[in-house]
XYZ file of C-alpha atoms in Angstrom:
424
model
C 0.102 0.227 -0.158
C 1.211 3.472 -0.771
C 2.092 5.972 2.043
C 0.514 9.349 2.287
C 4.220 10.362 1.138
C 4.192 8.530 -1.622
C 0.800 9.842 -3.123
C 1.905 13.205 -2.710
C 4.922 13.126 -4.664
C 3.041 11.226 -7.513
C 0.145 13.737 -7.280
C 2.590 16.923 -6.851
C 4.605 15.534 -10.375
C 1.444 14.934 -11.973
C 0.099 18.105 -11.388
C 3.243 19.891 -12.213
C 3.674 17.783 -15.266
C -0.174 19.015 -16.186
C 1.126 22.521 -15.499
C 3.966 22.498 -18.223
C 1.407 21.370 -20.923
C -1.002 23.873 -20.124
C 1.364 26.717 -20.072
C 3.930 25.514 -22.138
C 6.182 28.199 -23.794
C 10.117 28.427 -24.788
C 9.759 31.709 -23.475
C 11.367 34.489 -22.641
C 7.477 35.300 -22.344
C 6.038 32.924 -19.745
C 2.550 32.812 -18.450
C 0.746 31.126 -15.630
C 2.926 31.827 -12.866
C 0.147 32.643 -10.445
C -1.391 29.337 -11.170
C 1.819 27.635 -10.015
C 2.047 29.874 -6.818
C -1.446 28.534 -6.120
C -0.966 24.917 -6.312
C 2.158 25.614 -3.986
C 0.088 27.476 -1.567
C -2.751 24.762 -2.010
C -0.365 21.641 -1.811
C 1.366 23.083 1.712
C -1.973 23.580 3.236
C -3.114 20.246 2.357
C 0.511 19.133 3.844
C -0.166 21.044 6.810
C -3.643 19.433 7.674
C -2.811 15.910 6.953
C 0.400 16.310 9.593
C -2.454 17.655 12.296
C -4.001 14.428 11.803
C -1.082 12.536 12.099
C -0.922 11.143 8.659
C 2.477 12.017 7.741
C 4.335 10.003 10.336
C 6.979 8.455 8.363
C 8.041 10.763 5.538
C 10.263 8.032 3.446
C 9.009 7.890 -0.339
C 9.328 3.988 -1.437
C 11.501 4.249 -4.207
C 8.901 2.707 -6.933
C 6.841 5.616 -6.016
C 9.576 8.080 -6.116
C 10.700 6.855 -9.992
C 6.704 6.789 -10.599
C 6.708 10.587 -10.140
C 10.116 11.074 -11.811
C 8.870 9.214 -15.175
C 5.693 11.230 -14.868
C 7.871 14.502 -14.686
C 10.089 12.924 -17.983
C 6.511 13.873 -19.866
C 6.748 17.247 -19.312
C 8.926 20.174 -20.171
C 10.523 22.464 -17.895
C 8.061 24.968 -16.399
C 8.787 28.408 -16.965
C 12.481 27.538 -17.768
C 13.992 27.927 -21.152
C 17.531 27.997 -19.115
C 18.013 24.089 -20.023
C 18.887 25.269 -23.545
C 21.494 27.511 -22.168
C 23.177 24.892 -19.710
C 23.552 22.128 -22.688
C 24.446 24.371 -25.347
C 27.673 25.841 -23.090
C 28.385 21.645 -22.273
C 28.419 20.995 -25.625
C 30.579 23.546 -26.637
C 32.685 22.953 -23.527
C 33.224 19.472 -24.115
C 33.757 19.945 -27.504
C 37.082 21.717 -26.714
C 35.633 25.398 -27.241
C 35.291 28.377 -25.306
C 31.781 29.237 -23.608
C 33.259 31.817 -21.751
C 34.954 33.556 -24.433
C 32.336 33.076 -27.696
C 28.549 33.415 -26.570
C 26.033 31.488 -28.141
C 25.890 34.055 -31.230
C 29.486 34.146 -31.796
C 30.452 33.571 -35.460
C 33.128 31.079 -34.368
C 30.078 28.616 -33.089
C 27.881 28.840 -35.938
C 29.096 25.473 -37.400
C 27.849 23.523 -34.575
C 24.295 21.882 -34.807
C 21.987 22.009 -31.759
C 18.397 21.917 -31.627
C 16.853 24.554 -29.581
C 19.477 26.733 -29.887
C 17.402 29.876 -30.978
C 15.607 29.603 -27.760
C 18.706 30.351 -25.673
C 18.339 33.636 -23.727
C 20.520 36.539 -23.696
C 22.426 35.165 -26.966
C 25.089 37.755 -26.725
C 26.146 36.741 -23.347
C 29.153 34.257 -22.290
C 29.147 31.609 -19.768
C 28.781 32.391 -15.993
C 29.282 28.492 -14.903
C 32.727 27.265 -13.635
C 34.361 24.094 -15.815
C 32.678 21.571 -13.281
C 29.512 22.938 -13.724
C 30.020 23.051 -17.502
C 31.578 19.438 -17.593
C 28.267 18.142 -15.880
C 25.786 20.137 -18.542
C 28.017 18.777 -21.560
C 27.240 15.136 -20.372
C 23.830 15.849 -21.672
C 24.704 18.946 -24.498
C 26.772 15.995 -26.305
C 23.346 14.005 -26.907
C 21.246 17.136 -27.856
C 18.732 19.059 -26.236
C 15.881 16.337 -26.094
C 18.002 13.207 -25.191
C 20.457 15.525 -22.935
C 17.472 17.219 -21.229
C 16.167 13.394 -19.915
C 19.527 12.327 -19.000
C 20.005 15.516 -16.652
C 16.590 14.840 -15.005
C 17.339 11.542 -14.509
C 20.778 12.237 -12.673
C 19.336 14.764 -10.988
C 16.526 12.752 -9.514
C 19.148 10.230 -8.488
C 20.450 13.290 -6.549
C 17.048 14.084 -5.228
C 16.968 10.398 -3.858
C 19.984 10.090 -2.375
C 19.411 13.640 -0.386
C 15.865 12.547 0.791
C 17.502 9.220 1.665
C 20.216 11.113 3.755
C 17.726 13.453 5.215
C 15.634 10.658 6.611
C 18.910 9.060 8.286
C 19.254 12.405 10.019
C 15.742 12.309 11.264
C 14.499 15.039 8.984
C 10.768 16.155 9.935
C 8.218 14.437 7.095
C 6.357 17.348 7.338
C 9.198 19.284 5.909
C 10.304 16.806 3.315
C 6.539 16.467 2.028
C 6.391 20.368 1.787
C 9.480 20.590 -0.610
C 8.197 17.973 -2.915
C 7.187 20.234 -5.708
C 10.308 22.218 -4.958
C 12.928 19.740 -5.780
C 10.481 18.617 -8.724
C 10.289 21.468 -10.322
C 13.561 23.397 -9.688
C 15.692 19.962 -10.482
C 14.032 17.607 -12.063
C 11.972 19.347 -14.221
C 14.376 22.152 -14.876
C 17.724 20.462 -14.141
C 19.394 23.488 -12.567
C 23.098 22.778 -11.122
C 22.815 23.969 -7.792
C 21.747 20.899 -6.435
C 25.015 19.170 -7.425
C 26.990 22.056 -6.402
C 24.843 22.063 -2.742
C 25.147 18.148 -2.717
C 29.065 18.833 -2.074
C 28.680 20.818 0.686
C 26.274 18.247 2.253
C 28.562 15.930 2.367
C 30.980 17.940 3.486
C 28.842 18.698 6.891
C 27.313 15.667 7.160
C 30.219 13.100 6.865
C 33.487 12.456 8.862
C 36.198 13.204 6.255
C 39.993 14.281 6.819
C 40.787 17.697 5.668
C 42.139 16.940 2.580
C 39.002 15.587 1.844
C 37.309 18.514 3.201
C 39.168 20.875 1.103
C 38.546 18.585 -1.936
C 34.605 18.875 -1.259
C 34.208 22.618 -1.137
C 36.634 23.015 -4.357
C 33.960 20.907 -6.158
C 31.154 22.841 -4.978
C 33.038 25.887 -5.852
C 34.050 24.536 -9.335
C 30.254 23.819 -10.198
C 29.073 26.743 -8.494
C 30.839 29.716 -6.595
C 29.003 29.995 -3.842
C 30.362 26.900 -2.485
C 33.433 28.730 -1.429
C 31.339 30.187 1.140
C 31.856 26.976 3.218
C 35.451 27.081 3.665
C 35.383 29.622 6.682
C 34.096 26.362 8.390
C 37.320 24.599 8.314
C 39.471 27.659 9.020
C 37.672 27.594 12.221
C 37.679 24.006 13.280
C 39.633 23.640 16.792
C 42.221 21.319 15.040
C 46.120 22.264 14.382
C 46.825 23.698 10.644
C 50.001 23.445 9.087
C 51.621 25.539 6.368
C 50.255 22.827 3.767
C 46.944 23.241 4.610
C 46.938 26.926 4.250
C 48.498 26.492 1.041
C 46.070 24.108 0.038
C 42.932 26.298 1.286
C 44.651 28.998 -0.886
C 44.811 27.368 -3.945
C 41.412 26.649 -3.437
C 39.968 30.048 -3.311
C 42.458 31.081 -5.906
C 41.941 28.439 -8.597
C 38.793 29.537 -10.090
C 40.090 33.100 -10.632
C 43.305 32.469 -11.828
C 42.034 29.860 -14.267
C 39.517 33.184 -15.614
C 42.070 35.351 -15.447
C 45.014 33.620 -17.370
C 43.086 31.504 -19.449
C 39.937 33.206 -20.277
C 39.907 36.740 -19.854
C 36.901 39.382 -19.918
C 33.748 37.880 -19.931
C 30.275 39.279 -20.848
C 28.617 37.086 -18.962
C 29.697 37.543 -15.320
C 29.795 41.129 -16.032
C 26.346 41.685 -17.006
C 24.985 39.506 -14.284
C 27.408 41.268 -11.488
C 26.109 45.192 -12.464
C 22.861 44.566 -14.512
C 20.703 41.853 -13.395
C 17.998 42.215 -10.993
C 15.484 39.516 -10.237
C 13.485 39.349 -6.743
C 15.681 40.618 -4.699
C 14.867 41.484 -0.992
C 16.882 44.279 0.951
C 17.810 45.801 -2.798
C 14.139 46.242 -3.320
C 13.664 47.874 0.233
C 16.109 50.745 -0.692
C 14.792 51.101 -4.167
C 10.700 50.698 -4.162
C 10.360 51.780 -0.656
C 13.066 54.438 -0.012
C 13.786 55.379 -3.738
C 17.461 54.668 -3.918
C 18.941 54.243 -7.622
C 19.662 51.111 -8.945
C 23.562 51.708 -8.714
C 23.899 52.850 -5.340
C 21.243 50.248 -4.223
C 23.455 47.406 -5.267
C 26.865 48.884 -3.137
C 24.419 49.548 -0.476
C 23.280 45.806 -0.134
C 26.815 44.524 -0.703
C 27.739 46.765 2.404
C 24.463 45.376 4.438
C 26.095 41.836 3.495
C 29.349 42.289 4.894
C 28.265 43.678 8.269
C 25.710 40.898 8.199
C 28.281 38.384 7.412
C 30.767 40.052 9.984
C 28.209 39.337 12.643
C 27.389 36.034 11.888
C 31.553 35.176 12.074
C 31.622 37.057 15.503
C 27.894 34.676 16.664
C 29.913 31.580 15.382
C 33.089 32.690 16.801
C 32.317 33.165 20.267
C 28.661 32.638 20.969
C 26.977 29.875 18.974
C 30.068 27.672 17.368
C 27.739 25.160 15.042
C 28.965 24.816 11.998
C 25.409 24.204 10.398
C 24.214 27.208 12.009
C 26.685 29.157 10.779
C 26.321 28.163 7.130
C 22.576 28.283 7.009
C 22.774 32.071 8.226
C 25.523 32.728 5.661
C 23.373 31.795 2.578
C 20.366 32.966 4.422
C 22.087 36.206 4.177
C 23.618 35.672 0.741
C 19.508 35.144 -0.915
C 18.532 38.202 1.129
C 20.774 40.572 0.452
C 21.580 39.616 -3.325
C 19.877 41.567 -5.991
C 19.259 38.285 -7.645
C 16.923 35.566 -6.214
C 16.206 32.790 -8.501
C 14.034 30.194 -6.704
C 16.338 27.067 -7.330
C 18.952 29.254 -5.214
C 16.862 28.595 -2.177
C 18.644 25.323 -1.970
C 21.539 26.310 -0.439
C 19.690 27.402 2.783
C 16.697 25.091 2.388
C 18.865 21.634 2.524
C 20.454 23.075 5.548
C 17.129 24.144 7.205
C 15.769 20.617 6.380
C 18.647 19.213 8.501
C 18.110 21.665 11.264
C 14.443 21.258 11.269
C 13.900 24.607 10.973
C 10.033 25.575 10.259
C 10.796 29.211 8.983
C 13.420 28.006 6.982
C 11.758 25.323 4.829
C 8.809 27.718 4.742
C 11.457 30.617 2.985
C 12.429 27.914 0.702
C 8.553 27.094 -0.160
C 8.071 30.413 -0.679
C 10.596 30.975 -3.207
C 7.880 29.787 -5.671
C 6.410 33.578 -5.826
C 9.106 34.812 -7.971
C 7.163 33.066 -10.700
C 4.325 35.637 -10.140
C 5.810 37.751 -12.846
C 4.818 35.174 -15.542
C 1.488 36.177 -16.389
C 1.435 39.146 -13.517
C 4.191 41.769 -14.115
C 2.238 44.030 -12.314
C 2.510 41.924 -9.085
C 6.261 41.148 -8.834
C 6.764 44.063 -5.878
C 4.306 41.698 -4.098
C 6.379 38.508 -5.209
C 9.442 39.824 -4.028
C 7.561 40.295 -0.348
C 6.327 37.162 -0.083
C 9.518 35.383 -1.292
C 11.477 37.038 1.353
C 8.755 37.147 3.723
C 10.264 34.345 6.545
C 13.697 35.614 6.204
C 13.546 37.681 9.557
C 11.713 34.660 11.298
C 14.420 32.178 10.156
C 16.963 34.781 11.735
C 14.883 34.609 15.004
C 14.446 30.636 14.749
C 18.041 29.905 14.894
C 18.807 32.036 17.729
C 20.035 35.201 15.998
C 17.794 37.395 17.951
C 17.030 34.795 20.869
C 19.438 32.924 22.950
C 16.352 29.786 23.924
C 15.376 29.322 20.038
C 19.616 28.864 20.067
C 19.832 26.396 22.740
C 16.410 24.375 21.000
C 18.291 24.340 17.976
C 21.696 23.043 19.686
C 19.346 20.134 20.813
C 18.633 19.582 17.878
C 21.787 19.173 16.482
C 23.033 17.247 19.376
C 20.377 14.223 18.401
C 21.123 13.978 14.834
C 24.881 14.200 15.943
C 26.083 15.720 12.955
C 29.297 17.114 14.629
């Protein structure tokens, strides 16, 4: 007999697949975002009701139902996405020995490459923003083609999700929390094949598996070379109460400098990262307070957002070093701050704090991740973008309170949870 969690997984996959057909589009003008949000909110309410009546005692999904739901997703399309065309294209270019960091999709030097769906790549004049290991992962599918490559990476990401869920259950994740995030993982990582899941998995292993210092640095480096956010886990290694010799510090410096040096000496200036860093704005938190509420100009708001994040980060470092030396709390707070203070917050970025929120059994952290769906209000309801920005970041202050950034009482509660799952 299927359990409630099995049925929820299959039901969610069916609805997302149906939505992907109803609102099918290669972009850039998508519609139907409000319907997706309505589904996630209704689904979440149903999950809370089921939990209230103690019908979610076991959050485990039987493998047969997990893969059945994944197969249903294979029958649909990436919902509100065309990024997969760029992922697969850049991976193909990279593995064919060409340079996606210097040659944008519209480059004449790449005109001889045949790729179905190339016309759907957005911002064709911009070069790649993804580190080499990320491009290698994408290239596994890119060499097959747009359709076969999409299916391959959907399958690989489904395996990553299954592994993550299995490990989370070993660490006693709350069944309520796991059920709440089913639509998120299905939409962002199985349907849409975003690489943030792969990058996060290296950090997840770094945090939850006992490793030598060399292996810890390797896991951080691999995450960093998939998505640059992975480097933010490095301070944890620095602050551990272990004797560190010159070899460790040299190795750590090489990890930090490896990506910038490769880009500087072998790649040079890139239009993609420069445009992303200086111009792109999407569903921000602190940035929108500055621009929409206080009337600060966009260029100044970027600078103020960066300064605010630096202050926030220093506060988190002080809190970790002298008050609450817990690695999960520290990294969780860091990634929360990155998402709130960044001018760009795509829904799939939430995995960086959401995965840790699941480990910490943080109610508000999980809800923050679930509410990332509000970023899609722009598709079909552009006038409601300010509402989407508010709702997407609504739970940020509650997350800080919950992990005792403001409350010592909640700090003790979180510490007790962490000691029970023996992560240290």
